[in-house]
Each structure stands twice: as structure tokens, then as C-alpha cells.
JSON list of C-alpha atoms in Angstrom, two decimals:
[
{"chain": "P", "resi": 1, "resn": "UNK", "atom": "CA", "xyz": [-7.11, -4.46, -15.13]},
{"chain": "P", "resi": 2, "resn": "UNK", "atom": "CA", "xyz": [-3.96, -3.24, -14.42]},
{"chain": "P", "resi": 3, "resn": "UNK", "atom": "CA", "xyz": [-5.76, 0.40, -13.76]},
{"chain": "P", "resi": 4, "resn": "UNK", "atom": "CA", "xyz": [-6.64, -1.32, -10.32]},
{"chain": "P", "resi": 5, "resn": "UNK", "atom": "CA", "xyz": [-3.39, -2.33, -9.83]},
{"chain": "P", "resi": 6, "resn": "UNK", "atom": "CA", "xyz": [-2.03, 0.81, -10.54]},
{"chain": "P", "resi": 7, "resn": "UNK", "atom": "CA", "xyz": [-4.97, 2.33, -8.11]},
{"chain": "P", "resi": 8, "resn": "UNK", "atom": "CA", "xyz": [-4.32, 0.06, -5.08]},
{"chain": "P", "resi": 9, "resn": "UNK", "atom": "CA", "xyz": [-0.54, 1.64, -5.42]},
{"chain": "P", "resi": 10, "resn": "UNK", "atom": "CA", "xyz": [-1.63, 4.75, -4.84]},
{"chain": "P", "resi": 11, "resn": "UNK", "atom": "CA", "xyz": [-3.04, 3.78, -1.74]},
{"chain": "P", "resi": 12, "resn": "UNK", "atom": "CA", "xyz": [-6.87, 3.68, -2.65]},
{"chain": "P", "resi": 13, "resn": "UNK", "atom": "CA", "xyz": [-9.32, 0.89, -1.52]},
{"chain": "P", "resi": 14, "resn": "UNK", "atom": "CA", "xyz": [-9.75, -1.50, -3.68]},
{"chain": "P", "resi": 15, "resn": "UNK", "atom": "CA", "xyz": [-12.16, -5.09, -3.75]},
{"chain": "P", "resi": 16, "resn": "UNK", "atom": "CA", "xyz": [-13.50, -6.76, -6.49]},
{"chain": "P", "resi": 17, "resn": "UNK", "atom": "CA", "xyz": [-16.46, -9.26, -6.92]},
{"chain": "P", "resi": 18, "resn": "UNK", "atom": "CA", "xyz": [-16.56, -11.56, -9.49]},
{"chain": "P", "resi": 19, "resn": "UNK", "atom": "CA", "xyz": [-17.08, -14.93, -11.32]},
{"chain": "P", "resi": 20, "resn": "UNK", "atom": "CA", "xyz": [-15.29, -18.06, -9.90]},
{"chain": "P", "resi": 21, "resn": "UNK", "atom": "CA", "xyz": [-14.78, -18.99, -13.12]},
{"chain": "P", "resi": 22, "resn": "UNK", "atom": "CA", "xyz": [-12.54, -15.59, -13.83]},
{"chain": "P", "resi": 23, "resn": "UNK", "atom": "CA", "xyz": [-9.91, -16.72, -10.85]},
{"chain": "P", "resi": 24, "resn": "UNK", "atom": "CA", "xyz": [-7.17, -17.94, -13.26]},
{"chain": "P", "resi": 25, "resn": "UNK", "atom": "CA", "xyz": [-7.15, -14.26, -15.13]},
{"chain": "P", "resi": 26, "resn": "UNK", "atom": "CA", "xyz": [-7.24, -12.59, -11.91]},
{"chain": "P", "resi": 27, "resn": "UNK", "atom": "CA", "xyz": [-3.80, -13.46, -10.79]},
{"chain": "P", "resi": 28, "resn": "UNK", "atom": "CA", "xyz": [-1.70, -10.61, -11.79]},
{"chain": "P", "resi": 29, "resn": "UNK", "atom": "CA", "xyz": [-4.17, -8.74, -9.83]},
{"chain": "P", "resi": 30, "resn": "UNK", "atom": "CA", "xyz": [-4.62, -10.83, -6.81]},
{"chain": "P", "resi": 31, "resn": "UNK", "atom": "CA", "xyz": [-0.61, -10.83, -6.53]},
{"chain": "P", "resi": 32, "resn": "UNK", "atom": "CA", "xyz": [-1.11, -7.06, -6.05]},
{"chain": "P", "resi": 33, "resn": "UNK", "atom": "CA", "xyz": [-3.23, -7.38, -2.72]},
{"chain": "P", "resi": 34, "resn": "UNK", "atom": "CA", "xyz": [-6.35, -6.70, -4.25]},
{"chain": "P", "resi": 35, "resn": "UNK", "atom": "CA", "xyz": [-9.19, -8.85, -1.81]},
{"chain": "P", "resi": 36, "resn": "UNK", "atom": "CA", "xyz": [-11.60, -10.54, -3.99]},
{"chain": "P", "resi": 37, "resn": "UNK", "atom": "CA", "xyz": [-14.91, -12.75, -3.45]},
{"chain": "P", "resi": 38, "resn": "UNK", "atom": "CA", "xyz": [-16.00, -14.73, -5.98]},
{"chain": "P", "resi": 39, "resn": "UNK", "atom": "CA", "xyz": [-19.69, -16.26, -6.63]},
{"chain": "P", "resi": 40, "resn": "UNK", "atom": "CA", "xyz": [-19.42, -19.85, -6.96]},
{"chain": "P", "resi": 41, "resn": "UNK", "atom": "CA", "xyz": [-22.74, -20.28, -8.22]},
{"chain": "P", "resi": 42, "resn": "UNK", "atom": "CA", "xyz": [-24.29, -21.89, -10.98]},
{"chain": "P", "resi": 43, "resn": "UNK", "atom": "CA", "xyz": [-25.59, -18.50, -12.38]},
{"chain": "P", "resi": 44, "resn": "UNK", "atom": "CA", "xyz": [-23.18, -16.10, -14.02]},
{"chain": "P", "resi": 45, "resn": "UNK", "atom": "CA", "xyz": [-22.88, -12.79, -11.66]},
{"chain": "P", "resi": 46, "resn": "UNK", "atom": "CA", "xyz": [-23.89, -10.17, -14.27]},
{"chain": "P", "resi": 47, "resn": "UNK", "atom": "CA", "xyz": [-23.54, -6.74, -11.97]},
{"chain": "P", "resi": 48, "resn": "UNK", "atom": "CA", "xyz": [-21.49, -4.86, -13.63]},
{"chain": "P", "resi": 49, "resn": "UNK", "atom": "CA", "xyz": [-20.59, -1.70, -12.31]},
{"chain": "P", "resi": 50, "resn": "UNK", "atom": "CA", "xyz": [-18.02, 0.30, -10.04]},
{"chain": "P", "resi": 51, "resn": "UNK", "atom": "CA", "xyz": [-18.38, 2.91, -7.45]},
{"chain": "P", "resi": 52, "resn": "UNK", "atom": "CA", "xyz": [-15.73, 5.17, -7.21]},
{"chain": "P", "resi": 53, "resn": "UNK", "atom": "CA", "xyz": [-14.92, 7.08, -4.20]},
{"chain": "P", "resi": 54, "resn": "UNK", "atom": "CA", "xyz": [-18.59, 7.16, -3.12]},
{"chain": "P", "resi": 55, "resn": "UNK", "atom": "CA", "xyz": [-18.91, 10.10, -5.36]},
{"chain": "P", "resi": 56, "resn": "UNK", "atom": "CA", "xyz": [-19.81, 8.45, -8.61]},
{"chain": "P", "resi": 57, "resn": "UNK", "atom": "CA", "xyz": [-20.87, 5.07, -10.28]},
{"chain": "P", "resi": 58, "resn": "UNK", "atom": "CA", "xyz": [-20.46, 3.23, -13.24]},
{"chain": "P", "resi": 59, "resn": "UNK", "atom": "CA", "xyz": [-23.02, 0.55, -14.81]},
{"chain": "P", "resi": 60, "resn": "UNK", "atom": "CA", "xyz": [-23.96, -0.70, -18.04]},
{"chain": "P", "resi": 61, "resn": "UNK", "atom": "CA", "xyz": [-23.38, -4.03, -20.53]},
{"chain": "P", "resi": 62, "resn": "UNK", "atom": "CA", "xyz": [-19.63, -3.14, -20.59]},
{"chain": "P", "resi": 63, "resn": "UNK", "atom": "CA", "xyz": [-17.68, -6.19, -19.91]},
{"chain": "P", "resi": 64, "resn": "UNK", "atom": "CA", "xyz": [-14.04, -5.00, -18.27]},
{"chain": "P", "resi": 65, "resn": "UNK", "atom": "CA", "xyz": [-12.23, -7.91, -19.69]},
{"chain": "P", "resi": 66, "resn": "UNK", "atom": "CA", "xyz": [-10.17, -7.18, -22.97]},
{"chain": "P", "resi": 67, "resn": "UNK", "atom": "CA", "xyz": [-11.01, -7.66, -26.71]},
{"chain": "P", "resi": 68, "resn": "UNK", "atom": "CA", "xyz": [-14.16, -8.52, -26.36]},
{"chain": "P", "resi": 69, "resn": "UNK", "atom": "CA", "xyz": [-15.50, -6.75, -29.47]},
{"chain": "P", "resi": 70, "resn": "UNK", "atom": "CA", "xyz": [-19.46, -6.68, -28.79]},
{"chain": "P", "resi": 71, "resn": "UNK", "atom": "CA", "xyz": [-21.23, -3.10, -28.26]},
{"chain": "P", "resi": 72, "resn": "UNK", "atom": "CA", "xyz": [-20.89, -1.70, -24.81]},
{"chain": "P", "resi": 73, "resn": "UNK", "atom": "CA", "xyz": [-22.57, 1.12, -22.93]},
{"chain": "P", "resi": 74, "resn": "UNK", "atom": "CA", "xyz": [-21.61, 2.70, -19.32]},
{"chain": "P", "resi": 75, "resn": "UNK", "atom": "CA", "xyz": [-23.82, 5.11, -17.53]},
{"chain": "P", "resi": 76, "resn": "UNK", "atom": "CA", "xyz": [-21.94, 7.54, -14.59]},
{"chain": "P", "resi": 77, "resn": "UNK", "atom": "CA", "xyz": [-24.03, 8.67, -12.45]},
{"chain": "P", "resi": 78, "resn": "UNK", "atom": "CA", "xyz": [-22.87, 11.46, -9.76]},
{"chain": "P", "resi": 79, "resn": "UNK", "atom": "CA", "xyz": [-26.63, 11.40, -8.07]},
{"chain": "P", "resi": 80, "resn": "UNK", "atom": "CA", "xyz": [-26.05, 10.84, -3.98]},
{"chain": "P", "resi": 81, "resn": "UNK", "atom": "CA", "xyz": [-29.08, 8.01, -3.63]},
{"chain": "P", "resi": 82, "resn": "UNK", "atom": "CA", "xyz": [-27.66, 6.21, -7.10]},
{"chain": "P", "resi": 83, "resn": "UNK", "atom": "CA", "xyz": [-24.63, 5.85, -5.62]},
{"chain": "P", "resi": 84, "resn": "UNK", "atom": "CA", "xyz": [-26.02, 4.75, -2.24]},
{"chain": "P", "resi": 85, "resn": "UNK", "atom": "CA", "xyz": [-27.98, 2.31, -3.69]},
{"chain": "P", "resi": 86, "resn": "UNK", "atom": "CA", "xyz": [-25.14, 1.14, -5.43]},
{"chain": "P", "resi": 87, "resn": "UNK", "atom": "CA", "xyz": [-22.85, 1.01, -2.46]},
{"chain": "P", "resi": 88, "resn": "UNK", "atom": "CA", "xyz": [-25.41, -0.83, -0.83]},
{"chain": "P", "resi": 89, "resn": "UNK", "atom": "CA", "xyz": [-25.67, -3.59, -3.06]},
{"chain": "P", "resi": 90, "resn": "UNK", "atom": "CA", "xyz": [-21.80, -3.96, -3.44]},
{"chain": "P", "resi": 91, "resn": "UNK", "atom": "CA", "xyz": [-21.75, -4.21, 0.70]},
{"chain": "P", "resi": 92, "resn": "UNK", "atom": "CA", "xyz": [-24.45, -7.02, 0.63]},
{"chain": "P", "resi": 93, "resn": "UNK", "atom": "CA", "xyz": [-22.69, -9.18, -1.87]},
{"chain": "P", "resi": 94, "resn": "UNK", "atom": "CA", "xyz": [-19.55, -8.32, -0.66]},
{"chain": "P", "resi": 95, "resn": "UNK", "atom": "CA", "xyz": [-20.87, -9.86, 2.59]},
{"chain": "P", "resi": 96, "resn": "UNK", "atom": "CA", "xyz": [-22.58, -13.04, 1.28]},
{"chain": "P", "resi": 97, "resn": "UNK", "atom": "CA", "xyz": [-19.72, -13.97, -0.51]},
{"chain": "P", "resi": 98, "resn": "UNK", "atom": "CA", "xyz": [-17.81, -14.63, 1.94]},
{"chain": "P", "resi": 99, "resn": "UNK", "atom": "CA", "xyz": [-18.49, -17.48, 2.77]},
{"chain": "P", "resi": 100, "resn": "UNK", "atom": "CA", "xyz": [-16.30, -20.14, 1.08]},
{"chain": "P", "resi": 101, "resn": "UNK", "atom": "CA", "xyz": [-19.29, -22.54, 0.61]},
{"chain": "P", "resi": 102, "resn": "UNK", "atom": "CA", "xyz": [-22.04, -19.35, -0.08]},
{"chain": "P", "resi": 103, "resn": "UNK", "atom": "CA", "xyz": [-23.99, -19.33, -3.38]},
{"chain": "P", "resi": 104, "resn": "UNK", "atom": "CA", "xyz": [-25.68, -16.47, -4.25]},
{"chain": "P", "resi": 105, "resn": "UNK", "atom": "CA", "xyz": [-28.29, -16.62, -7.02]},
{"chain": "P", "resi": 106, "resn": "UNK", "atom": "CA", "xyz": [-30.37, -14.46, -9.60]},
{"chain": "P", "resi": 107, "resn": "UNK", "atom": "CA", "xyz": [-32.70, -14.00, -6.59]},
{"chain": "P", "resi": 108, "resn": "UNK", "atom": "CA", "xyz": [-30.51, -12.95, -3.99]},
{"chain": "P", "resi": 109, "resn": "UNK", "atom": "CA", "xyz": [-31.79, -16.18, -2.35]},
{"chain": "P", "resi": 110, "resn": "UNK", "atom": "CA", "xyz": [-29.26, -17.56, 0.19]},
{"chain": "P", "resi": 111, "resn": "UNK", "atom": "CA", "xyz": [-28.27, -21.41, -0.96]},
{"chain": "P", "resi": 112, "resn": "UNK", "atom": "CA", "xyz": [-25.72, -23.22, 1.46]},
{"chain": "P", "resi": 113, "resn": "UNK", "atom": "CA", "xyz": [-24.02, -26.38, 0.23]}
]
């Protein structure tokens, strides 16, 4: 995680979206000026991928937290309507999250509380 840190330095843009329940061991990162949204919902938020300078994309099982020991894959992909896609997505989350009282669930259906 420090990677994005490092990253956001440099003077790229960086957000992140992730679990609520990941805030505490976000910190470091936050601290940095990093914007997160977080799903509050009862479902666990299980996208997992990056997209880097709209010119490539990352997805797969790998979980970006440390020591986690289980078997991992990543695909990159460097195709234009992959990434599109996946820019897409990240731009609809990034807006329903945020709103503080938004949940968003396994069926991208829109739950107020």
C-alpha cells in the first residue's frame, strides 16, 4: 500500500474504493491525501482490480492486503474497450458511494437507509 503513497507523490491521481470494514488499515494511506469511498454494506465489495493510466487494467482473486498466503491470479489487460469497461464501472461506484448513508449491493441495486 505504500506503492500508492509513493504514486500520489509523484503527482498521479489516485482514489481507492473499498470495504468499510478496511478503514482502520487505511490510515497511513488516508494521511497521504489519498480520497477514498467505502461500501458500507452488508455484502463484502469483491471488485478487485486497478486501472492504471487508462492504458491498462488489472483484475483477478488477488487480494492487495499483505500476508495473506492463499493462491492469487491477476490478469493485465492493455485492450481499449477492457479498460473502458473497467473505467466505467470504477466511475459508477465511485459515484454511488458517495453518499455517506449509500449501500451498494451484489446487484448494483440502490438501498438508502
Amino acid at each position: 500500500m505504500s506503492l500508492l503513497v509513493e504514486i500520489k507523490e509523484r503527482g498521479v491521481r489516485v482514489r481507492c474504493i473499498c470495504n468499510a470494514e478496511d478503514i482502520d488499515g487505511l490510515q497511513p494511506i488516508r494521511s497521504a491525501g489519498i480520497p477514498f469511498r467505502f461500501d458500507r454494506s452488508d455484502y463484502l465489495m469483491h471488485n478487485k482490480f486497478v486501472v492504471i493510466d487508462s492504458r491498462a487494467v488489472t483484475t483477478g482473486s488477488y487480494n492487495f492486503s499483505q500476508g495473506n498466503g492463499n493462491r492469487e491470479n491477476v490478469i493485465i489487460s492493455y485492450t481499449g474497450n477492457v479498460i473502458e469497461a473497467y473505467k466505467a464501472e470504477f466511475e459508477e461506484m465511485w459515484e454511488l458511494y458517495s453518499r455517506n448513508d449509500f449501500r451498494y449491493n451484489c446487484f448494483k441495486e440502490k438501498v438508502y437507509r
